[in-house]
Amino acid sequence: MDKDIATPVRTKRILEKYGFSFKKRLGQNFLIDTNILTRIVDHAELSGQSGAIEIGPGIGALTEQLAKRSKKVVAFEIDQRLLPILEETLSPYDNVKIIHEDILKADVAQVISDEFQRIEDLMVVANLPYYVTTPIILKLLTDTLPIRGIVCMLQKEVADRIAARPGTKEYGSLSIAIQYYTEAETVMIVPKTVFVPQPNVDSAVIRLKRREQPLVEVIDEEFFFTITRASFAQRRKTISNNLTSQLPDGKAKKASILQALERSGIDPARRGETLSIEEFGKLSSELYGFFK
Ligand code: SAM
């Protein structure tokens, strides 16, 4: 059998054979290092009975490693030009299905129920297109899919924000949105040299383990996320000033905002970045009655 897809020589041969040109706007940076791919798959903790969903298989570098280590792989690829290439590179594997679709438009729940009927353990594993990292992760989490978690490569700067703890400059509404659903951890920092073409930014791999229950109990998730976003609208402002200026009729309802902060045990002079997710949960429940 041919060598792994993800070697510089084999990748170059495949790209030349098909006259493939990279589309920057589709975030096409392919991995050419099998060792990195093996380590990414290790972090997914798959068994031979697991299913894997991949986003953006490219020429199949990661797909191949997933096919070797799981029962079935379903991969969503937006770029039609890659379909004949994948057909050839993945021909040794009979447990891979490629779906030609934009992941942001796909009905992933339906695909899971059609394709993974007898599979109980399901992970998303991907080297994500960097231009849409956050919408993809948020879609996968908010669609409440039956997945154990996500292991994915993304810009290091976004990984830092996702996994950030309160009191750090990276902590914000993105950290909260993702940690509400998952335990988030950066597990690898990846050098630019393992991609063709090399991206302009540093990369990292994060592991998101889905929580059985969201981290905090809230009355209304959408309202909770509105409160967290409002609290970080201007990072240098206090929480009370941000809420007053961001929430509808916030100025008129300043007394209610102060009351909700007091009931939650939060000093109105604190900044959003110092509040734990539990504190945001309590605060949004206290504010709910005043704004809903
Ligand atoms: N998995 C391959 C690898 O590691 O070498 C390629 C990863 S590359 C960073 C991102 C891939 O996502 C590309 O193949 C690109 O065409 C695909 N892609 C970009 N936007 C997409 C979308 N909205 N839905 C599905 N695939 C997408």
Coordinates of N, CA, C and O and ligand atoms in Angstrom, one line a residue, residues 26-31 37 54-63 76-79 82 101-104 127-132 136 195, ligand 1:
L26 N -11.1 29.3 1.6 CA -11.7 28.1 2.2 C -10.8 27.6 3.3 O -11.0 26.5 3.8
G27 N -9.8 28.4 3.7 CA -8.9 28.0 4.8 C -8.2 26.7 4.6 O -8.0 25.8 5.4
Q28 N -7.7 26.6 3.3 CA -7.0 25.3 2.9 C -5.5 25.3 3.3 O -4.7 25.8 2.6
N29 N -5.2 24.7 4.5 CA -3.9 24.5 4.9 C -3.8 23.0 5.3 O -4.4 22.6 6.3
F30 N -3.1 22.2 4.5 CA -3.2 20.8 4.7 C -2.0 20.3 5.5 O -0.9 20.8 5.4
L31 N -2.3 19.3 6.3 CA -1.2 18.8 7.2 C -0.4 17.8 6.5 O -0.9 16.9 5.7
L37 N -0.7 14.2 13.2 CA -2.0 13.6 13.0 C -2.3 12.5 13.9 O -3.4 12.4 14.5
E54 N -15.6 14.3 10.6 CA -14.5 15.3 10.3 C -15.1 16.4 9.5 O -16.1 16.2 8.7
I55 N -14.6 17.6 9.7 CA -15.0 18.7 8.9 C -13.8 19.1 8.1 O -12.7 19.4 8.6
G56 N -14.0 19.1 6.8 CA -12.9 19.6 5.9 C -11.8 18.5 5.7 O -10.7 18.7 6.2
P57 N -12.0 17.4 5.0 CA -11.0 16.4 4.9 C -9.8 16.8 4.0 O -8.8 16.1 4.1
G58 N -10.0 17.8 3.2 CA -8.9 18.2 2.3 C -8.6 17.0 1.3 O -9.4 16.6 0.6
I59 N -7.3 16.5 1.4 CA -7.0 15.4 0.5 C -7.0 14.1 1.3 O -6.5 13.0 0.9
G60 N -7.5 14.2 2.6 CA -7.7 13.0 3.3 C -6.6 12.6 4.4 O -6.6 11.5 4.9
A61 N -5.8 13.6 4.7 CA -4.6 13.3 5.6 C -5.1 12.8 7.0 O -4.7 11.8 7.5
L62 N -6.0 13.6 7.6 CA -6.6 13.2 8.9 C -7.6 12.1 8.8 O -7.7 11.2 9.6
T63 N -8.4 12.2 7.7 CA -9.4 11.1 7.5 C -8.8 9.7 7.5 O -9.4 8.8 8.1
F76 N -17.3 16.1 6.1 CA -18.0 17.1 5.3 C -17.0 17.9 4.6 O -16.1 18.6 5.2
E77 N -17.1 18.0 3.3 CA -16.1 18.8 2.5 C -16.9 19.8 1.6 O -17.7 19.3 0.8
I78 N -16.5 21.1 1.6 CA -17.3 22.0 0.8 C -16.7 22.1 -0.6 O -17.5 22.5 -1.5
D79 N -15.5 21.8 -0.8 CA -14.8 22.1 -2.1 C -14.9 20.8 -3.0 O -14.3 19.8 -2.8
L82 N -12.1 18.6 -4.5 CA -11.4 17.6 -3.6 C -12.0 16.2 -3.7 O -11.4 15.2 -3.3
E101 N -20.8 19.1 1.4 CA -21.7 20.1 1.9 C -20.9 21.0 2.8 O -19.9 20.7 3.4
D102 N -21.4 22.2 2.9 CA -20.9 23.2 3.8 C -21.4 22.8 5.2 O -22.6 22.7 5.5
I103 N -20.5 22.6 6.1 CA -20.9 22.1 7.5 C -21.9 23.1 8.2 O -22.7 22.6 8.9
L104 N -21.7 24.4 7.8 CA -22.6 25.3 8.5 C -24.1 25.2 8.0 O -25.0 25.7 8.7
N127 N -9.2 19.4 11.5 CA -8.2 20.5 11.3 C -9.1 21.5 10.6 O -9.3 21.5 9.4
L128 N -9.6 22.5 11.4 CA -10.7 23.3 10.9 C -10.2 24.4 10.0 O -9.1 24.9 10.1
P129 N -11.1 24.8 9.0 CA -10.8 26.0 8.2 C -10.9 27.2 9.1 O -11.9 27.4 9.8
Y130 N -9.8 27.9 9.2 CA -9.7 29.0 10.3 C -10.6 30.1 10.1 O -10.9 30.8 11.0
Y131 N -11.1 30.3 8.9 CA -12.0 31.5 8.7 C -13.4 31.3 9.4 O -14.1 32.2 9.5
V132 N -13.7 30.1 9.7 CA -15.0 29.8 10.3 C -14.9 28.9 11.6 O -15.9 28.3 11.9
I136 N -18.4 27.1 13.5 CA -18.5 25.7 13.4 C -18.6 25.1 14.8 O -19.5 24.3 15.1
F195 N 2.3 22.3 7.8 CA 1.2 22.6 6.9 C 1.7 23.0 5.5 O 2.8 23.6 5.4
Ligands
SAM1 N1 -8.2 17.9 7.0 C1 -7.2 18.3 6.0 C2 -5.8 18.3 6.6 O1 -5.7 18.3 7.8 O2 -4.9 18.4 5.8 C3 -7.6 19.7 5.5 C4 -7.8 20.8 6.5 S1 -7.9 22.4 5.9 C5 -7.4 23.4 7.2 C6 -9.7 22.8 6.0 C7 -10.6 22.0 5.0 O3 -11.9 22.5 5.2 C8 -10.4 22.3 3.5 O4 -10.4 21.0 2.9 C9 -11.6 23.1 3.1 O5 -11.9 23.0 1.7 C10 -12.6 22.6 4.0 N2 -13.7 23.6 4.3 C11 -13.7 25.0 4.3 N3 -14.8 25.5 4.7 C12 -15.7 24.5 4.9 C13 -17.1 24.4 5.2 N4 -17.8 25.5 5.5 N5 -17.6 23.1 5.3 C14 -16.9 22.0 5.0 N6 -15.6 22.0 4.7 C15 -15.0 23.2 4.6

